[in-house]
Amino acid sequence: MTSNASPQTFSALQDLDLRGAALDHASLKAVLPRPELNFATAAEAVEGIITRVRTEGFAALSDLAERFDGVTQTHTRVPAEAMVRALEELDPKVRAGLEESIARARVFAAEQVPGDSEVRYATGATVTQRWVPVRRVGLYVPGGLAVYPSSVIMNAVPALAAGVGSLAIASPPQKEFGGLPHPTILAAAQLLGVEEIHAMGGAQAIAALAYGVPVAEGEDAALAIEPVDVVTGPGNLFVATAKRLVKGVVGIDAEAGPTEIAILADATANPGYIAADMISQAEHDPNAAAVLVTDSPELAQSVREALETQCTTTKHSERVRVALGGNQSAVILVDDLESGIAVCNVYAAEHLEIHTQDAAVVAGRITAAGAVFVGSHSPVSLGDYCAGSNHVLPTSGTAAFASGLNVNTFLKAIQVIDYDRAALSEVAGHVIALANAEDLPAHGDAVAIRFDNA
């Protein structure tokens, strides 16, 4: 007997119909779905945590670890033997996966290292730009709802490729593992040769990395946390707020918000693939965003049906349903592919998948995205682990002006100006004229004095 009942659809995912609507940048930016994040509310609590860490040091870190993580600690440094043991006990299949991820990430990172550049304007006039790694970096690896050894790789590999000499990883202490970070995180660090890991999470970890935490007189100096120059890595609202508040004291990669995926698809796309990819990002966090942009109402309906089917069997079904039903997730209907590209360039997704005919051509027209995944066999999950790309990417529309984590995050450009007397004389008159035009005559005098006794 054949049933005539219609398939169930995922009705909680909101519709946003932009067919016939204005698609200018300002209009789109005003209506596109975004997570509701209250940095102002978090800022007061985070400022208090930062102040405590700066003034109380390890006493504050210990108190906060007990309060938020349920663990007792006097210092945060993970013993070397714990890291060795974590790698020895690691599931061989997980180790193989981590090793492959590391190998591919290293190849891509090595290709990103920029070369120095030198310009010779005339005999005796040279300007050089040198790339120099920062002294020390702090790499934040989240805990919470999931375990992220992949984030160890994504943070550490480009820093190592840049030539950073001192790396410190911070990851929340786990009660079930004796107050240490998750052993898979320790194992990943061991594989990479990163020796310094601190069991600390949240805003307090960001504060400790930014300002440092000394040990008391007579204690082992190796237990101290030396301040870093750059802090990178994703985290929750409190981590992102802390990074915002210490920016300027240290460099940061981004103020990352909840993860997000946007998918641009036409009628040729496979709805099962799209549903699976939306679910894969929604399982990160109830605030995660999943957005489908399409000119095909039929595809949108098929995706809703696939979502309902797949949500019933996925492990984190409840979390996924909350994320897909939130204000940050939607099906966006547009008139045509051209309109879809415009929507995606304004949305500036952390992850953007292209499921269309001529996907590579369409991908070439994307001007704002953290990472673009081309075609039906390049899911975001691939980029999360083994594509070779980096998964620490700009969120909340910041891909309009920001980049994903890369080697340049850990480098600074130093300009070197080397003119001899003859070369300076060629431009001396111009320097003096411009200095006087800006009413800064001493600037010109600093050049003229070099020729007064000629």
Coordinates of C-alpha atoms in Angstrom, one line a residue:
M1 CA 0.0 0.0 0.0
T2 CA 1.4 3.4 -1.0
S3 CA 1.1 6.3 1.4
N4 CA -0.1 9.7 0.0
A5 CA 1.1 11.5 3.2
S6 CA 3.4 14.5 2.5
P7 CA 6.9 14.2 3.8
Q8 CA 7.6 16.1 7.1
T9 CA 9.5 19.3 6.7
F10 CA 11.7 21.2 9.1
S11 CA 9.3 24.1 9.7
A12 CA 11.3 25.8 12.4
L13 CA 13.8 27.1 9.9
Q14 CA 12.6 30.6 9.0
D15 CA 12.0 31.8 5.4
L16 CA 13.4 35.1 4.1
D17 CA 11.9 35.9 0.7
L18 CA 14.0 38.5 -1.1
R19 CA 12.5 37.9 -4.5
G20 CA 11.8 41.3 -6.0
A21 CA 13.5 43.1 -3.1
A22 CA 16.2 45.7 -3.2
L23 CA 19.6 44.1 -3.2
D24 CA 21.8 47.1 -2.5
H25 CA 24.4 46.6 0.2
A26 CA 22.7 48.6 2.9
S27 CA 19.2 47.1 2.4
L28 CA 20.6 43.5 2.5
K29 CA 22.8 44.2 5.5
A30 CA 19.7 45.3 7.5
V31 CA 17.7 42.2 6.8
L32 CA 20.1 39.3 6.7
P33 CA 20.0 36.9 9.7
R34 CA 22.6 37.2 12.4
P35 CA 23.0 35.7 15.9
E36 CA 22.0 37.9 18.8
L37 CA 25.1 38.5 20.8
N38 CA 25.3 41.0 23.7
F39 CA 28.9 42.0 24.0
A40 CA 27.9 44.9 26.3
T41 CA 26.4 42.5 28.9
A42 CA 29.4 40.2 28.8
A43 CA 31.9 43.1 28.9
E44 CA 31.2 44.0 32.6
A45 CA 31.8 40.5 33.8
V46 CA 34.9 40.0 31.6
E47 CA 36.4 43.3 32.7
G48 CA 36.1 42.1 36.3
I49 CA 37.8 38.8 35.4
I50 CA 40.7 40.5 33.6
T51 CA 41.2 42.8 36.6
R52 CA 41.3 39.9 39.0
V53 CA 43.8 38.0 36.9
R54 CA 46.1 41.1 36.6
T55 CA 46.0 41.8 40.3
E56 CA 45.7 38.4 41.9
G57 CA 47.5 36.1 39.4
F58 CA 47.3 32.4 40.0
A59 CA 44.9 32.9 43.0
A60 CA 42.3 34.3 40.6
L61 CA 42.9 31.6 38.1
S62 CA 42.5 28.9 40.7
D63 CA 39.3 30.4 42.1
L64 CA 37.8 30.8 38.6
A65 CA 38.8 27.2 37.6
E66 CA 37.0 25.9 40.7
R67 CA 34.0 28.0 40.0
F68 CA 33.6 27.5 36.3
D69 CA 35.3 24.1 35.7
G70 CA 34.9 22.4 39.1
V71 CA 38.6 21.7 39.4
T72 CA 41.2 22.5 42.0
Q73 CA 44.6 23.9 40.9
T74 CA 47.4 26.1 42.2
H75 CA 49.2 26.4 38.8
T76 CA 48.1 25.9 35.2
R77 CA 51.1 24.4 33.5
V78 CA 50.4 20.9 32.2
P79 CA 53.3 18.5 33.1
A80 CA 55.3 17.1 30.2
E81 CA 54.6 13.5 31.3
A82 CA 50.9 14.1 30.9
M83 CA 51.4 15.1 27.3
V84 CA 53.6 12.1 26.5
R85 CA 51.0 9.8 28.1
A86 CA 48.2 11.4 26.1
L87 CA 49.9 10.7 22.9
E88 CA 50.8 7.1 23.9
E89 CA 47.2 6.4 24.8
L90 CA 45.7 8.1 21.7
D91 CA 43.4 6.0 19.5
P92 CA 45.6 5.1 16.4
K93 CA 42.9 6.1 14.0
V94 CA 42.6 9.5 15.6
R95 CA 46.4 9.8 15.6
A96 CA 46.5 9.0 11.9
G97 CA 43.8 11.7 11.2
L98 CA 45.7 14.3 13.2
E99 CA 49.0 13.5 11.4
E100 CA 47.3 13.8 8.0
S101 CA 45.7 17.1 9.0
I102 CA 49.1 18.4 10.3
A103 CA 50.9 17.3 7.1
R104 CA 48.4 19.1 4.8
A105 CA 48.2 22.2 7.0
R106 CA 52.0 22.5 7.0
V107 CA 52.2 22.3 3.2
F108 CA 49.7 25.1 2.8
A109 CA 51.2 27.2 5.6
A110 CA 54.7 26.9 4.1
E111 CA 53.4 28.4 0.8
Q112 CA 52.0 31.4 2.6
V113 CA 55.4 32.6 4.0
P114 CA 56.1 35.9 2.3
G115 CA 59.5 36.9 1.0
D116 CA 61.3 40.1 1.9
S117 CA 61.1 42.8 -0.8
E118 CA 63.8 45.4 -1.7
V119 CA 63.5 48.5 -3.9
R120 CA 66.5 50.5 -5.2
Y121 CA 65.4 54.0 -6.3
A122 CA 68.9 55.1 -7.3
T123 CA 72.5 54.4 -6.4
G124 CA 72.7 54.5 -2.7
A125 CA 68.9 54.6 -2.1
T126 CA 67.3 51.4 -0.8
V127 CA 64.0 50.6 0.9
T128 CA 63.5 47.0 2.2
Q129 CA 60.5 45.3 3.8
R130 CA 61.5 42.5 6.1
W131 CA 59.0 40.0 7.6
V132 CA 59.8 39.1 11.2
P133 CA 57.8 36.7 13.4
V134 CA 56.4 38.0 16.6
R135 CA 58.2 37.0 19.8
R136 CA 55.5 34.8 21.5
V137 CA 52.0 33.8 20.8
G138 CA 49.1 32.5 22.9
L139 CA 46.9 29.9 21.2
Y140 CA 43.4 29.4 22.7
V141 CA 41.7 26.0 22.1
P142 CA 38.1 25.8 23.3
G143 CA 36.5 23.1 25.5
G144 CA 32.8 23.1 26.4
L145 CA 30.4 21.3 24.1
A146 CA 33.1 19.6 22.0
V147 CA 36.8 18.7 21.9
Y148 CA 38.9 20.6 19.4
P149 CA 42.3 19.0 18.7
S150 CA 41.9 20.3 15.2
S151 CA 42.1 23.8 16.6
V152 CA 45.5 23.0 18.1
I153 CA 46.7 22.3 14.6
M154 CA 45.0 25.3 13.0
N155 CA 46.5 27.7 15.5
A156 CA 50.0 26.1 15.9
V157 CA 50.9 25.2 12.3
P158 CA 50.9 28.7 10.8
A159 CA 52.6 30.1 13.9
L160 CA 55.4 27.5 13.5
A161 CA 55.6 28.2 9.8
A162 CA 56.0 31.9 10.5
G163 CA 59.0 31.1 12.8
V164 CA 57.5 32.1 16.1
G165 CA 59.9 30.9 18.8
S166 CA 57.6 30.6 21.8
L167 CA 54.1 29.2 21.8
A168 CA 51.7 28.7 24.7
I169 CA 48.4 26.8 24.4
A170 CA 45.5 27.5 26.7
S171 CA 42.6 25.1 27.0
P172 CA 40.0 24.7 29.7
P173 CA 40.7 22.2 32.5
Q174 CA 38.4 19.2 32.5
K175 CA 37.2 17.7 35.8
E176 CA 37.0 14.2 34.3
F177 CA 40.6 14.3 33.3
G178 CA 42.0 15.4 36.7
G179 CA 41.9 19.1 35.9
L180 CA 44.0 18.9 32.7
P181 CA 42.7 19.8 29.2
H182 CA 41.2 16.9 27.2
P183 CA 43.9 14.3 26.4
T184 CA 43.3 14.5 22.7
I185 CA 44.3 18.2 22.8
L186 CA 47.4 17.3 24.7
A187 CA 48.2 14.6 22.2
A188 CA 47.8 17.0 19.3
A189 CA 50.2 19.5 20.9
Q190 CA 52.7 16.7 21.5
L191 CA 52.6 15.7 17.8
L192 CA 53.3 19.3 16.9
G193 CA 56.1 19.7 19.4
V194 CA 54.4 22.4 21.4
E195 CA 55.6 22.0 24.9
E196 CA 53.8 24.7 26.9
I197 CA 50.1 24.1 27.7
H198 CA 48.1 25.7 30.4
A199 CA 44.9 24.3 31.8
M200 CA 42.8 27.5 31.8
G201 CA 39.8 28.6 29.8
G202 CA 37.4 31.5 29.2
A203 CA 38.2 35.2 29.6
Q204 CA 40.7 34.4 32.4
A205 CA 42.9 32.5 29.9
I206 CA 42.9 35.4 27.5
A207 CA 43.8 37.8 30.4
A208 CA 46.6 35.5 31.6
L209 CA 48.1 35.2 28.1
A210 CA 47.9 38.9 27.4
Y211 CA 49.3 40.2 30.7
G212 CA 51.2 37.2 32.0
V213 CA 51.1 35.7 35.5
P214 CA 54.3 35.6 37.6
V215 CA 55.1 33.0 40.2
A216 CA 55.8 33.9 43.8
E217 CA 59.3 34.3 45.0
G218 CA 60.9 30.9 45.6
E219 CA 58.5 29.0 43.3
D220 CA 59.5 27.3 40.1
A221 CA 59.9 30.0 37.4
A222 CA 58.8 27.4 34.7
L223 CA 55.3 27.6 36.1
A224 CA 54.9 31.3 35.3
I225 CA 52.9 32.5 32.3
E226 CA 55.0 34.9 30.3
P227 CA 52.9 37.5 28.4
V228 CA 52.5 37.0 24.7
D229 CA 52.4 39.4 21.7
V230 CA 49.5 37.8 19.8
V231 CA 46.4 35.8 21.0
T232 CA 44.6 33.6 18.5
G233 CA 41.8 31.0 18.5
P234 CA 38.1 30.7 18.7
G235 CA 35.9 30.7 21.8
N236 CA 32.5 31.6 23.3
L237 CA 31.1 35.1 23.9
F238 CA 33.3 35.6 26.9
V239 CA 36.4 34.6 25.1
A240 CA 35.6 36.9 22.2
T241 CA 34.8 39.8 24.6
A242 CA 38.1 39.3 26.4
K243 CA 40.0 39.4 23.1
R244 CA 38.2 42.6 22.2
L245 CA 39.2 44.1 25.6
V246 CA 42.9 43.2 25.4
K247 CA 43.3 44.1 21.8
G248 CA 45.9 46.8 21.7
V249 CA 47.8 45.2 24.6
V250 CA 48.3 42.3 22.3
G251 CA 47.4 41.5 18.7
I252 CA 44.4 39.2 18.1
D253 CA 43.3 37.3 15.1
A254 CA 39.5 38.2 15.4
E255 CA 36.7 38.6 17.8
A256 CA 35.1 35.3 16.7
G257 CA 31.4 34.6 17.2
P258 CA 29.4 31.4 16.8
T259 CA 30.2 29.4 13.7
E260 CA 28.2 29.9 10.6
I261 CA 27.6 28.3 7.2
A262 CA 26.0 29.8 4.1
I263 CA 25.2 27.6 1.1
L264 CA 24.5 29.1 -2.4
A265 CA 22.5 26.5 -4.4
D266 CA 20.5 26.2 -7.5
A267 CA 18.0 23.5 -8.7
T268 CA 20.9 21.1 -9.6
A269 CA 22.0 20.8 -6.0
N270 CA 21.6 17.6 -3.9
P271 CA 19.3 18.5 -1.0
G272 CA 20.6 15.7 1.2
Y273 CA 24.1 17.1 1.0
I274 CA 22.9 20.6 1.8
A275 CA 20.9 19.4 4.8
A276 CA 23.9 17.3 6.1
D277 CA 26.2 20.3 5.8
M278 CA 23.8 22.7 7.6
I279 CA 23.4 20.1 10.4
S280 CA 27.2 19.7 10.7
Q281 CA 27.7 23.3 11.6
A282 CA 24.5 23.6 13.7
E283 CA 25.8 20.8 16.0
H284 CA 28.6 23.1 17.2
D285 CA 26.5 25.5 19.2
P286 CA 22.8 26.5 19.7
N287 CA 23.8 29.9 18.4
A288 CA 25.4 28.5 15.3
A289 CA 24.0 29.9 12.0
A290 CA 23.0 27.9 8.9
V291 CA 21.7 29.8 5.9
L292 CA 20.6 28.5 2.5
V293 CA 20.5 31.0 -0.4
T294 CA 18.7 29.6 -3.5
D295 CA 16.6 30.6 -6.4
S296 CA 14.7 27.3 -6.4
P297 CA 11.7 27.0 -4.1
E298 CA 11.6 23.3 -4.9
L299 CA 15.1 22.8 -3.7
A300 CA 14.3 24.7 -0.5
Q301 CA 11.4 22.4 0.1
S302 CA 13.5 19.3 -0.5
V303 CA 16.2 20.6 1.9
R304 CA 13.6 21.1 4.6
E305 CA 12.4 17.5 4.2
A306 CA 16.0 16.2 4.3
L307 CA 16.7 18.3 7.4
E308 CA 13.7 16.8 9.2
T309 CA 14.8 13.3 8.3
Q310 CA 18.5 13.8 9.2
C311 CA 17.7 15.7 12.4
T312 CA 15.9 12.7 13.9
T313 CA 19.1 10.5 13.7
T314 CA 21.9 12.9 14.4
K315 CA 23.5 12.7 17.8
H316 CA 23.1 16.3 18.9
S317 CA 19.6 16.6 17.5
E318 CA 18.3 19.0 20.2
R319 CA 21.2 21.4 19.8
V320 CA 20.9 21.3 16.0
R321 CA 17.1 22.0 16.2
V322 CA 17.7 25.0 18.4
A323 CA 20.4 26.4 16.1
L324 CA 18.4 25.9 12.9
G325 CA 15.3 27.4 14.5
G326 CA 17.1 30.5 15.8
N327 CA 17.0 34.0 14.3
Q328 CA 20.4 33.4 12.9
S329 CA 19.4 30.6 10.5
A330 CA 17.2 30.9 7.4
V331 CA 16.2 29.8 3.9
I332 CA 16.7 32.9 1.7
L333 CA 14.8 32.9 -1.6
V334 CA 16.2 35.0 -4.4
D335 CA 15.2 35.7 -8.0
D336 CA 18.2 34.2 -9.7
L337 CA 21.9 33.2 -9.2
E338 CA 23.1 36.7 -9.7
S339 CA 21.0 37.9 -6.8
G340 CA 22.2 34.9 -4.7
I341 CA 25.8 36.0 -5.3
A342 CA 25.0 39.5 -4.2
V343 CA 23.3 38.2 -1.0
C344 CA 26.4 36.0 -0.2
N345 CA 28.8 38.9 -0.7
V346 CA 26.9 41.0 1.8
Y347 CA 26.4 38.2 4.3
A348 CA 30.2 37.5 4.2
A349 CA 29.9 34.0 5.7
E350 CA 32.6 32.3 7.7
H351 CA 32.0 29.2 5.5
L352 CA 30.4 29.5 2.1
E353 CA 29.5 26.4 0.1
I354 CA 28.7 26.7 -3.7
H355 CA 26.3 24.0 -4.9
T356 CA 25.5 25.3 -8.4
Q357 CA 26.3 24.6 -12.0
D358 CA 29.8 25.9 -12.9
A359 CA 30.5 26.1 -9.2
A360 CA 34.1 27.2 -9.7
V361 CA 33.1 30.1 -11.9
V362 CA 30.5 31.2 -9.3
A363 CA 33.1 30.8 -6.5
G364 CA 35.4 33.2 -8.4
R365 CA 32.8 35.9 -8.1
I366 CA 32.7 35.7 -4.3
T367 CA 34.4 38.7 -2.7
A368 CA 33.6 38.2 1.0
A369 CA 33.9 34.9 2.8
G370 CA 36.2 33.3 5.3
A371 CA 36.5 30.2 3.1
V372 CA 34.7 29.1 0.0
F373 CA 34.0 25.4 -0.6
V374 CA 33.5 24.6 -4.3
G375 CA 31.1 22.0 -5.5
S376 CA 29.3 19.0 -4.0
H377 CA 32.4 17.2 -2.7
S378 CA 34.0 20.1 -0.8
P379 CA 32.0 20.2 2.5
V380 CA 32.9 22.4 5.3
S381 CA 33.8 19.3 7.4
L382 CA 36.7 18.8 5.0
G383 CA 38.0 22.3 5.8
D384 CA 37.5 21.7 9.5
Y385 CA 40.0 18.8 9.5
C386 CA 41.9 17.7 6.4
A387 CA 41.7 20.1 3.5
G388 CA 44.9 21.8 4.4
S389 CA 43.2 25.2 4.8
N390 CA 42.7 26.9 8.2
H391 CA 39.4 26.6 10.0
V392 CA 39.9 29.7 12.3
L393 CA 37.9 32.1 10.2
P394 CA 36.1 35.5 10.5
T395 CA 32.4 35.3 11.6
S396 CA 29.4 37.6 11.9
G397 CA 30.1 39.4 8.6
T398 CA 33.6 40.4 9.4
A399 CA 34.9 38.4 6.4
A400 CA 34.0 41.6 4.6
F401 CA 37.3 43.0 5.9
A402 CA 39.1 40.3 7.8
S403 CA 40.9 37.1 6.8
G404 CA 41.2 33.6 8.3
L405 CA 44.1 32.7 10.5
N406 CA 47.2 32.4 8.4
V407 CA 51.0 32.7 8.6
N408 CA 50.8 36.5 8.3
T409 CA 48.8 36.7 11.5
F410 CA 52.1 35.8 13.3
L411 CA 54.4 38.1 11.2
K412 CA 55.1 41.8 11.3
A413 CA 56.6 43.8 8.4
I414 CA 59.6 46.0 9.2
Q415 CA 60.6 48.7 6.7
V416 CA 64.3 49.5 6.4
I417 CA 65.4 52.8 4.8
D418 CA 69.0 53.0 3.8
Y419 CA 70.0 56.2 1.9
D420 CA 73.5 57.6 1.5
R421 CA 74.4 61.3 1.2
A422 CA 74.1 61.4 -2.6
A423 CA 70.7 59.7 -2.5
L424 CA 69.4 62.0 0.2
S425 CA 70.5 65.0 -1.8
E426 CA 68.3 64.0 -4.7
V427 CA 65.1 64.3 -2.7
A428 CA 66.2 66.9 -0.1
G429 CA 64.4 69.8 -1.8
H430 CA 61.2 67.8 -2.0
V431 CA 61.4 66.8 1.7
I432 CA 61.9 70.5 2.7
A433 CA 59.1 71.7 0.5
L434 CA 56.6 69.2 1.8
A435 CA 57.7 69.8 5.4
N436 CA 57.1 73.5 5.0
A437 CA 53.7 72.9 3.4
E438 CA 52.7 70.9 6.4
D439 CA 54.1 73.7 8.7
L440 CA 56.6 71.3 10.2
P441 CA 59.8 73.2 9.3
A442 CA 62.0 71.2 11.7
H443 CA 61.4 68.2 9.5
G444 CA 63.0 70.1 6.7
D445 CA 65.8 71.4 8.9
A446 CA 66.7 67.8 9.8
V447 CA 67.5 67.3 6.2
A448 CA 69.1 70.6 5.4
I449 CA 71.6 70.4 8.3
R450 CA 73.2 67.5 6.6
F451 CA 74.2 69.8 3.7
D452 CA 74.9 73.1 5.5
N453 CA 78.7 72.6 5.5
A454 CA 79.0 71.2 2.0

